[in-house]
PDB file of C-alpha atoms in Angstrom:
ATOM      1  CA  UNK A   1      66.041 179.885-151.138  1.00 95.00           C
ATOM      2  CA  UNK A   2      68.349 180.776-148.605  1.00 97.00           C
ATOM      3  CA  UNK A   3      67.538 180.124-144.625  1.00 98.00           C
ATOM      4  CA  UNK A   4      69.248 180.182-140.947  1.00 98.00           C
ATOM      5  CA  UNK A   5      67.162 178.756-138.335  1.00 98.00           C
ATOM      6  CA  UNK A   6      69.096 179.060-134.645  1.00 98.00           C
ATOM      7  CA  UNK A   7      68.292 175.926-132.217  1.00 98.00           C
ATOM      8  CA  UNK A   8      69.306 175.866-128.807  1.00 97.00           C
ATOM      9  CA  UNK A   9      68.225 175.926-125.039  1.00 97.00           C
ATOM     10  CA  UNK A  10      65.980 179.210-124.174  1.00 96.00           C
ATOM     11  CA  UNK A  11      67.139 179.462-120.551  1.00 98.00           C
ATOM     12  CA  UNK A  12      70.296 179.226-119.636  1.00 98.00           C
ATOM     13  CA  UNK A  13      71.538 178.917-115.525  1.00 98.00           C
ATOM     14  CA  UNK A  14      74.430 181.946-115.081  1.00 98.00           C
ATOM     15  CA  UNK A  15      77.537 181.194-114.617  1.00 97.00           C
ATOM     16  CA  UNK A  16      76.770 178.073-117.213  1.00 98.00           C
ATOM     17  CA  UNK A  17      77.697 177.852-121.193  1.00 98.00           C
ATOM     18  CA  UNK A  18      74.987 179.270-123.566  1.00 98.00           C
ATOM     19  CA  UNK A  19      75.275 176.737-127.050  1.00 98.00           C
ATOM     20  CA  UNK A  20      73.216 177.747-130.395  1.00 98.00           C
ATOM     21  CA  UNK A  21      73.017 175.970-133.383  1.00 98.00           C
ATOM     22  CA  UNK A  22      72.480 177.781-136.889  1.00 98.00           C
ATOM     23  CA  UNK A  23      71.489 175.457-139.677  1.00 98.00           C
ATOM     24  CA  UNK A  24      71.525 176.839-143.333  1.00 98.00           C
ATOM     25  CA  UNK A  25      70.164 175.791-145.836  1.00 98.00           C
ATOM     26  CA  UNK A  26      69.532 176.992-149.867  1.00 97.00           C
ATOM     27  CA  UNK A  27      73.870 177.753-150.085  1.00 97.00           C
ATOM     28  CA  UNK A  28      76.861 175.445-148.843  1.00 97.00           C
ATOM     29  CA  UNK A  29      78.535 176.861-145.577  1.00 97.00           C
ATOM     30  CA  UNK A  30      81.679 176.202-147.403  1.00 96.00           C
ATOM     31  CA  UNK A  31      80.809 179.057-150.306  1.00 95.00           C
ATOM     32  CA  UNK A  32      84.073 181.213-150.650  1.00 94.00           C
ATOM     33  CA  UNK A  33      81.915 183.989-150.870  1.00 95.00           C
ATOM     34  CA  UNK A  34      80.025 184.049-147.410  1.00 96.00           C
ATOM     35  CA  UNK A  35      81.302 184.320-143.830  1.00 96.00           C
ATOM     36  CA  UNK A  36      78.904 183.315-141.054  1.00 98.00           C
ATOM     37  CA  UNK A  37      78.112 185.187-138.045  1.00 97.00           C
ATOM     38  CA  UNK A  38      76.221 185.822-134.513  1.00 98.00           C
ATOM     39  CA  UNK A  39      74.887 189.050-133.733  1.00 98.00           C
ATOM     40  CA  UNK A  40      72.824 189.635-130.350  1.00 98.00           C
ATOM     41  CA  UNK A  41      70.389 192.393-129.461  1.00 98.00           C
ATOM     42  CA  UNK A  42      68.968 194.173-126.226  1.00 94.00           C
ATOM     43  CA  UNK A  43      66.628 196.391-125.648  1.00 85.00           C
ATOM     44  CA  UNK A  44      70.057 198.438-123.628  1.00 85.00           C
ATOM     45  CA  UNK A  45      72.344 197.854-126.026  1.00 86.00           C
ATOM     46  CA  UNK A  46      70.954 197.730-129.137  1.00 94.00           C
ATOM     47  CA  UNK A  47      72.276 195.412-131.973  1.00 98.00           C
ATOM     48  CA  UNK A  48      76.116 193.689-130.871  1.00 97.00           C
ATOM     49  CA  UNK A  49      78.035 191.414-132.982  1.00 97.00           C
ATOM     50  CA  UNK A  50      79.692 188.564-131.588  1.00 98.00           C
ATOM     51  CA  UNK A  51      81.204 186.621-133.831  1.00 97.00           C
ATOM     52  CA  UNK A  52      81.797 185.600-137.237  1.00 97.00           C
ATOM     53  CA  UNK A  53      83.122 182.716-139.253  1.00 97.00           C
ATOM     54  CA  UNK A  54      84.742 181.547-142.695  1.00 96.00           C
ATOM     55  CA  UNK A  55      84.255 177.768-144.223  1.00 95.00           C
ATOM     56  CA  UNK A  56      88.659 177.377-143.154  1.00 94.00           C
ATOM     57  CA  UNK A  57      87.627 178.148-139.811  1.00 95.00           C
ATOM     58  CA  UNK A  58      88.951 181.419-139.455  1.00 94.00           C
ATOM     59  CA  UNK A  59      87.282 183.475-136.603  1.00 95.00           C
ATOM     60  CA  UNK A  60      86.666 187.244-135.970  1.00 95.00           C
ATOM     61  CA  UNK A  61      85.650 187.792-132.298  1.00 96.00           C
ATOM     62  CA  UNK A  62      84.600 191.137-130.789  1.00 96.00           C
ATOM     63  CA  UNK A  63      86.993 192.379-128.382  1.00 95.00           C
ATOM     64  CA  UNK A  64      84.324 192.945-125.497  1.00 95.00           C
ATOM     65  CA  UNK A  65      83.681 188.687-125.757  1.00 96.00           C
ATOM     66  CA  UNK A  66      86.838 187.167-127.051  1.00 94.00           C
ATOM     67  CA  UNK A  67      87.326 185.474-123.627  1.00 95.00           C
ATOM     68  CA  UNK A  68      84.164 183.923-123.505  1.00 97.00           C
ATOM     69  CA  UNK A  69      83.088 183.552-127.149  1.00 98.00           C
ATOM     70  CA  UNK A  70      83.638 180.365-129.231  1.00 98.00           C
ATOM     71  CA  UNK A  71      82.366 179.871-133.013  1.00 98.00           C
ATOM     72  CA  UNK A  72      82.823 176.818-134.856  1.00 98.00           C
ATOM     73  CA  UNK A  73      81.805 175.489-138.156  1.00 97.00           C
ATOM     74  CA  UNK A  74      80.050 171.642-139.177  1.00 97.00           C
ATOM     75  CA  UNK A  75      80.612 171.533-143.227  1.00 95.00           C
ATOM     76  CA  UNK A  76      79.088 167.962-142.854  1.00 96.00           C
ATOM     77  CA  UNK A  77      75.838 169.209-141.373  1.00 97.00           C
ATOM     78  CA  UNK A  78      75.529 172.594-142.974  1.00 98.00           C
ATOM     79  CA  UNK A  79      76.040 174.548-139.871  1.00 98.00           C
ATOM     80  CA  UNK A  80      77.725 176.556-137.395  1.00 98.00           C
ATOM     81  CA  UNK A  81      77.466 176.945-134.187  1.00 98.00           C
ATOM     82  CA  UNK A  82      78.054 179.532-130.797  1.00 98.00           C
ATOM     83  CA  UNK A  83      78.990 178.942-127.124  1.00 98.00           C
ATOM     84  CA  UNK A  84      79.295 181.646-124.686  1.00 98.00           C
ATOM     85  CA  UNK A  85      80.291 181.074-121.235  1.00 98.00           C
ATOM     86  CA  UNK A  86      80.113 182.044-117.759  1.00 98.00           C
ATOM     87  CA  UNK A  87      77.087 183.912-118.758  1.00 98.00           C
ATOM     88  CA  UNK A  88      75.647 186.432-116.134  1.00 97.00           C
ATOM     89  CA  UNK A  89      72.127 188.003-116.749  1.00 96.00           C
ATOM     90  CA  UNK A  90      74.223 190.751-119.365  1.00 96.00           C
ATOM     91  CA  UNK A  91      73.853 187.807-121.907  1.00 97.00           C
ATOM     92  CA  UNK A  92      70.168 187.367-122.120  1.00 98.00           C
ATOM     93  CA  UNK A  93      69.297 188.538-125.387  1.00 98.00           C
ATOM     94  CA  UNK A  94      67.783 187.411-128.618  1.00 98.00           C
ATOM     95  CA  UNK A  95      70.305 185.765-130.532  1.00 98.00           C
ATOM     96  CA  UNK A  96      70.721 185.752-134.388  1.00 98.00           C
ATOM     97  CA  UNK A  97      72.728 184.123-136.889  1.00 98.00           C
ATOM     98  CA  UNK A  98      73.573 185.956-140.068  1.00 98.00           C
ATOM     99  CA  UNK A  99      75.867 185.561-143.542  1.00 98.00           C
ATOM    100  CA  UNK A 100      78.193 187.940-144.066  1.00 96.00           C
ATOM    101  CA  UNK A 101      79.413 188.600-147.638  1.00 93.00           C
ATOM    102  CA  UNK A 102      83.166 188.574-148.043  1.00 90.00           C
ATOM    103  CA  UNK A 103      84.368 189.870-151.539  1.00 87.00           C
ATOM    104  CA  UNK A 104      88.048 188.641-151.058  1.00 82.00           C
ATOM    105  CA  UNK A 105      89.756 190.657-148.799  1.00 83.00           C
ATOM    106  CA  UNK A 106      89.670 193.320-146.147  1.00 83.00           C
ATOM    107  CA  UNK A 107      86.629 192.678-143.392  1.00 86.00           C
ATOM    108  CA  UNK A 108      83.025 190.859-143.478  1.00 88.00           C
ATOM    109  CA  UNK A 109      80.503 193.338-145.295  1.00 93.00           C
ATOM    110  CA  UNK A 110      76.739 193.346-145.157  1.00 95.00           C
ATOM    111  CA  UNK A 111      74.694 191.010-143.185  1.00 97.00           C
ATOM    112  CA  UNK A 112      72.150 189.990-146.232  1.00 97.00           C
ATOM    113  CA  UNK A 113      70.404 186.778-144.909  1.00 98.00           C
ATOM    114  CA  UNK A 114      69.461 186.642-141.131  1.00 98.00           C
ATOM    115  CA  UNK A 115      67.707 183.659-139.225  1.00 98.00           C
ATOM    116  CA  UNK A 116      64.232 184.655-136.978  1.00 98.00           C
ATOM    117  CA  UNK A 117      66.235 184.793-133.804  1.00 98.00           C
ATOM    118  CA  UNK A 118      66.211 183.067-130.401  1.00 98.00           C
ATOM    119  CA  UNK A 119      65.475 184.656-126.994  1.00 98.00           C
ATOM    120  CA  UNK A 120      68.032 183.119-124.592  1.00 98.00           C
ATOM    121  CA  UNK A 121      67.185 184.169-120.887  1.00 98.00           C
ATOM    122  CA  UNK A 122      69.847 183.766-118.504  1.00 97.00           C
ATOM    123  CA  UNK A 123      68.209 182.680-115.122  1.00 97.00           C
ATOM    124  CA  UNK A 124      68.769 180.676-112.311  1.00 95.00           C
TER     125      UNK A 124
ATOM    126  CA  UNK B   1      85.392 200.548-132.192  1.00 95.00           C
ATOM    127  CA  UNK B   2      83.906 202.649-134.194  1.00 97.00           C
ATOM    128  CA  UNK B   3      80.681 204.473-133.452  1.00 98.00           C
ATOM    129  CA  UNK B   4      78.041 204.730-135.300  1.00 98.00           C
ATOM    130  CA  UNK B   5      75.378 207.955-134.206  1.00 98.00           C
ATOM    131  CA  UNK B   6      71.932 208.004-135.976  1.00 98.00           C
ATOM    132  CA  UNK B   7      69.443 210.824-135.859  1.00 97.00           C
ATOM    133  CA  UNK B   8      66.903 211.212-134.695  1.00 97.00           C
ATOM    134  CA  UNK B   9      66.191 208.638-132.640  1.00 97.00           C
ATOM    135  CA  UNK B  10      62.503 208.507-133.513  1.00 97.00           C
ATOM    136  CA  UNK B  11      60.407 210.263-135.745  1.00 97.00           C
ATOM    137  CA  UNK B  12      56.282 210.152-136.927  1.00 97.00           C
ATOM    138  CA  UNK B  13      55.347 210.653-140.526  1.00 96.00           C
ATOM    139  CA  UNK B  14      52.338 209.676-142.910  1.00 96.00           C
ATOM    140  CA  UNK B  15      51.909 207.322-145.572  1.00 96.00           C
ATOM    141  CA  UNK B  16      53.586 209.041-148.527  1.00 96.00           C
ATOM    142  CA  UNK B  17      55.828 211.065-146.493  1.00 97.00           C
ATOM    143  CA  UNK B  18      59.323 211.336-147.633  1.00 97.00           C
ATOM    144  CA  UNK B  19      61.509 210.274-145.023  1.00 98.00           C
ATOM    145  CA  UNK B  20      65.670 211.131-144.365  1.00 98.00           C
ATOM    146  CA  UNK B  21      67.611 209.145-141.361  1.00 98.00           C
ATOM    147  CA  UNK B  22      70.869 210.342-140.985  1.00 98.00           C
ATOM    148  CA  UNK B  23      74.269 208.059-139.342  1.00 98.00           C
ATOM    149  CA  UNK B  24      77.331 209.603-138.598  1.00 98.00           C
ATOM    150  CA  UNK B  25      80.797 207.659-138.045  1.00 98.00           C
ATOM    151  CA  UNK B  26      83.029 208.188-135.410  1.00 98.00           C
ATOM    152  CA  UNK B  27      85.904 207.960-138.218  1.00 98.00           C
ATOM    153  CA  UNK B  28      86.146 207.709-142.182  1.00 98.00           C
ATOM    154  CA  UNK B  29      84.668 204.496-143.126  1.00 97.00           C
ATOM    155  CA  UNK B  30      84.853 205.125-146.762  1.00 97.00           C
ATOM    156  CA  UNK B  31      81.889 203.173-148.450  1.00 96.00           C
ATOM    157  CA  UNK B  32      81.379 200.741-146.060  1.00 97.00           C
ATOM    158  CA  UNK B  33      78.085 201.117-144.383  1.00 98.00           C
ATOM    159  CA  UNK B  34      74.510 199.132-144.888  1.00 98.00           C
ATOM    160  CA  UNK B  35      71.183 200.012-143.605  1.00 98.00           C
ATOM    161  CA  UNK B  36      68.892 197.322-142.663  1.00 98.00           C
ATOM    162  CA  UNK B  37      64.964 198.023-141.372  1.00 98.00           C
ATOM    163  CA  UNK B  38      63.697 195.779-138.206  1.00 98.00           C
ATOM    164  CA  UNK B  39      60.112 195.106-138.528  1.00 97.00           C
ATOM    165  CA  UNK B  40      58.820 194.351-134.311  1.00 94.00           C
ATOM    166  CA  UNK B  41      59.248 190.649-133.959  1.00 94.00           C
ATOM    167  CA  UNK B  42      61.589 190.125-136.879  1.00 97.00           C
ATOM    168  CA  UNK B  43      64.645 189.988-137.888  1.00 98.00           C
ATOM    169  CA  UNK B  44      67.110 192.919-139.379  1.00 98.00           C
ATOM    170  CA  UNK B  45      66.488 192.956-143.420  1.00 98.00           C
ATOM    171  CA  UNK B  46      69.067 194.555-145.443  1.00 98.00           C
ATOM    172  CA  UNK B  47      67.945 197.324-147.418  1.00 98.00           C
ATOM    173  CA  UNK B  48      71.121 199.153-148.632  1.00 98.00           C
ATOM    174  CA  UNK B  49      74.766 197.962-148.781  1.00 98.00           C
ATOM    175  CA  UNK B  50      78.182 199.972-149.524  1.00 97.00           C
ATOM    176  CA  UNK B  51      76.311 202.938-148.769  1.00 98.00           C
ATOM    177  CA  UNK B  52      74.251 203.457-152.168  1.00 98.00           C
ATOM    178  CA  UNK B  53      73.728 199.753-153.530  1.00 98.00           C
ATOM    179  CA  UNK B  54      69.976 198.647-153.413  1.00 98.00           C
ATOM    180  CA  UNK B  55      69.843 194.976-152.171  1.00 98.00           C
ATOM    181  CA  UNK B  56      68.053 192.597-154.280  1.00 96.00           C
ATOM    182  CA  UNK B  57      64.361 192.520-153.705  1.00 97.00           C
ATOM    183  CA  UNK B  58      63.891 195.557-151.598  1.00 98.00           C
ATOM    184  CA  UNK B  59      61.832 198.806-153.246  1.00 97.00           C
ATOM    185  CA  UNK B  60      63.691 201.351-155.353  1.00 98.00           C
ATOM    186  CA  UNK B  61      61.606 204.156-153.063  1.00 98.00           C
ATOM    187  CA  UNK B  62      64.872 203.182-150.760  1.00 98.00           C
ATOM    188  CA  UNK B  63      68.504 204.948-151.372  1.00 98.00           C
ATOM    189  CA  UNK B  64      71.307 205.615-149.700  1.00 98.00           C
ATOM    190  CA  UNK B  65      73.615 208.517-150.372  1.00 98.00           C
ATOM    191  CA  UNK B  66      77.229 209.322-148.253  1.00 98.00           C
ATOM    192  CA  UNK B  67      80.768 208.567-148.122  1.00 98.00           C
ATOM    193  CA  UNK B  68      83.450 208.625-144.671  1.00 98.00           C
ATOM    194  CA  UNK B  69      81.897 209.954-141.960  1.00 98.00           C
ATOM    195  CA  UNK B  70      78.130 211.052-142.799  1.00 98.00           C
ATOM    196  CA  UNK B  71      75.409 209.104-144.456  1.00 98.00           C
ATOM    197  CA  UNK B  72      71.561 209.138-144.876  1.00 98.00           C
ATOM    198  CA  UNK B  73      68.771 206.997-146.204  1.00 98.00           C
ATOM    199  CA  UNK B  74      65.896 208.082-147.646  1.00 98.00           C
ATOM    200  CA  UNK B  75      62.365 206.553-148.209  1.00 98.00           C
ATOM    201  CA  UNK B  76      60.585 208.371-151.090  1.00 97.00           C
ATOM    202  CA  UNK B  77      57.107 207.484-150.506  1.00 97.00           C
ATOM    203  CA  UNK B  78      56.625 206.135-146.628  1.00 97.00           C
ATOM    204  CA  UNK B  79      54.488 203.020-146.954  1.00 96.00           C
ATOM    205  CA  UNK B  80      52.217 200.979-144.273  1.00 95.00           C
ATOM    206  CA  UNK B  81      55.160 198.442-143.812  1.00 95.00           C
ATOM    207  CA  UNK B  82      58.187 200.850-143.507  1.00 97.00           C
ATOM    208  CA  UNK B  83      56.831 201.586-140.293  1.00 94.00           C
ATOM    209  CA  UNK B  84      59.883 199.708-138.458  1.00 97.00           C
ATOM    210  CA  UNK B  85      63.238 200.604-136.790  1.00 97.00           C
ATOM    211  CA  UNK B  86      65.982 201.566-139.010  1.00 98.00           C
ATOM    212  CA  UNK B  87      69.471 200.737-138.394  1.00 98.00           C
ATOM    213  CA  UNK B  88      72.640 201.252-139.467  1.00 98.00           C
ATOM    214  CA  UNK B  89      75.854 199.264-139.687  1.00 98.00           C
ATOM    215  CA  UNK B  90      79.673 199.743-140.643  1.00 97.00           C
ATOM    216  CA  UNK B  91      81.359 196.636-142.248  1.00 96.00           C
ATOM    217  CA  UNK B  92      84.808 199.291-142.933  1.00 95.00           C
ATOM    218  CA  UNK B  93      86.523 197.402-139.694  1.00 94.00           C
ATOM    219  CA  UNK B  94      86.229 194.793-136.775  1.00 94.00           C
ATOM    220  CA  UNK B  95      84.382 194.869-134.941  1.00 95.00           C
ATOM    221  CA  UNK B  96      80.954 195.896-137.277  1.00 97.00           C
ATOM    222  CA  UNK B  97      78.984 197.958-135.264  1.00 97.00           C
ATOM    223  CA  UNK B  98      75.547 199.269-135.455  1.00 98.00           C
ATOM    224  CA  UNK B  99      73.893 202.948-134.886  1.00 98.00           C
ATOM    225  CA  UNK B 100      71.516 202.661-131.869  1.00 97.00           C
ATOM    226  CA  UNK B 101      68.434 203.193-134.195  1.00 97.00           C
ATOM    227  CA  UNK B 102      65.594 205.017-135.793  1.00 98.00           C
ATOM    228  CA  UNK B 103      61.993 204.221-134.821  1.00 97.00           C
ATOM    229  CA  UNK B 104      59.914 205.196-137.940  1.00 98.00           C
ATOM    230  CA  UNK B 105      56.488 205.625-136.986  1.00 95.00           C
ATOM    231  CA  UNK B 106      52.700 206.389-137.512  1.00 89.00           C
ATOM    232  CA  UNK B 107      51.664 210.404-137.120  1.00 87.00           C
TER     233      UNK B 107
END
């Protein structure tokens, strides 16, 4: 069946790039059908979506972290993967990884598989 | 971006309770808007996409009913594990953005 696990470092220093990992497994990353994406949540602000990414390597960034927001895609390994920098303490969060259906045009739909998220404190 | 109000922000029912959340758009986002339910601890789960489809797997006491700017799910039958946050999410434009929540719980 169909899982995301996210990997990375749980604390991060500010001011410092935050890195995840999201392995999938069950369905190729390079499926024309799926993008993949990062979505963060907060207890202040709720559910935000970062990111997202197709098997070509086209991107979708939200406009509030373009400047700091990188995602990129291993087809070898099955995964893709986040960095965020010059985090301040606005960027702790639990951090998930997601696929997005894509039915051939227009935007990224519904978010139907979702790793267990990873708490990422930012700290010195 | 496009904002997403749901209401109300919290509510307490019974087992066997029906149950309507509403979401409101800040513009017409045609069909485009999922509902997923957030157990504490876990992740989102997808519950209803394009605004009425039932996702594989998930109860039929679940529907979702709306077009443009207003939507609403419903839970026929409230059970012990719907007992969650509900969320909702429009996928019409960049960037997707979520309603702030509905905390569903015990009376």
């Amino acid at each position: 069946q169909v899982q995301l696990q996210e990997s990375g470092p749980g604390l991060v220093k500010p001011s410092e790039t935050l890195s995840l990992t999201c392995t999938v497994s069950g369905v190729s990353i390079s499926s024309t059908t799926f993008y993949w994406g990062w979505i963060r949540q907060t207890p202040g602000k709720g559910l935000e979506w970062i990111g997202t990414i197709y098997y070509t390597g086209s991107t979708y960034y939200n406009p509030s972290l373009t400047s700091r927001v990188t995602v990129s895609i291993d087809m070898s390994k099955n995964q893709f993967s986040l960095k965020v920098t010059s985090v301040t303490a606005a960027d702790t969060a639990v951090y998930y990884c997601a696929r997005q259906y894509f039915y051939g045009s227009g935007s990224p739909r519904e978010m139907d598989y979702w790793g267990q998220g990873t708490l990422v404190t930012v700290s010195s | 971006d496009i904002q997403m109000t749901q209401s109300p922000s919290s509510l307490s029912a019974s087992v066997g309770d029906r149950v309507t959340i509403t979401c409101r758009a800040s513009q017409s986002i045609r069909s485009y808007l999922n509902w997923y339910r957030q157990k504490p601890g876990k992740a989102p789960q997808l519950l209803i996409y394009a605004a009425s489809g039932l996702q594989s797997g998930v109860p039929s006491r679940f529907s979702g009913r709306g077009s443009g700017t207003d939507f609403t799910l419903t839970i026929s039958s409230l059970q012990p594990e719907d007992f969650a946050t509900y969320y909702c999410q429009q996928s019409y434009t960049i960037p997707p953005t979520f309603g702030g929540g509905t905390k569903v719980d015990i009376k």
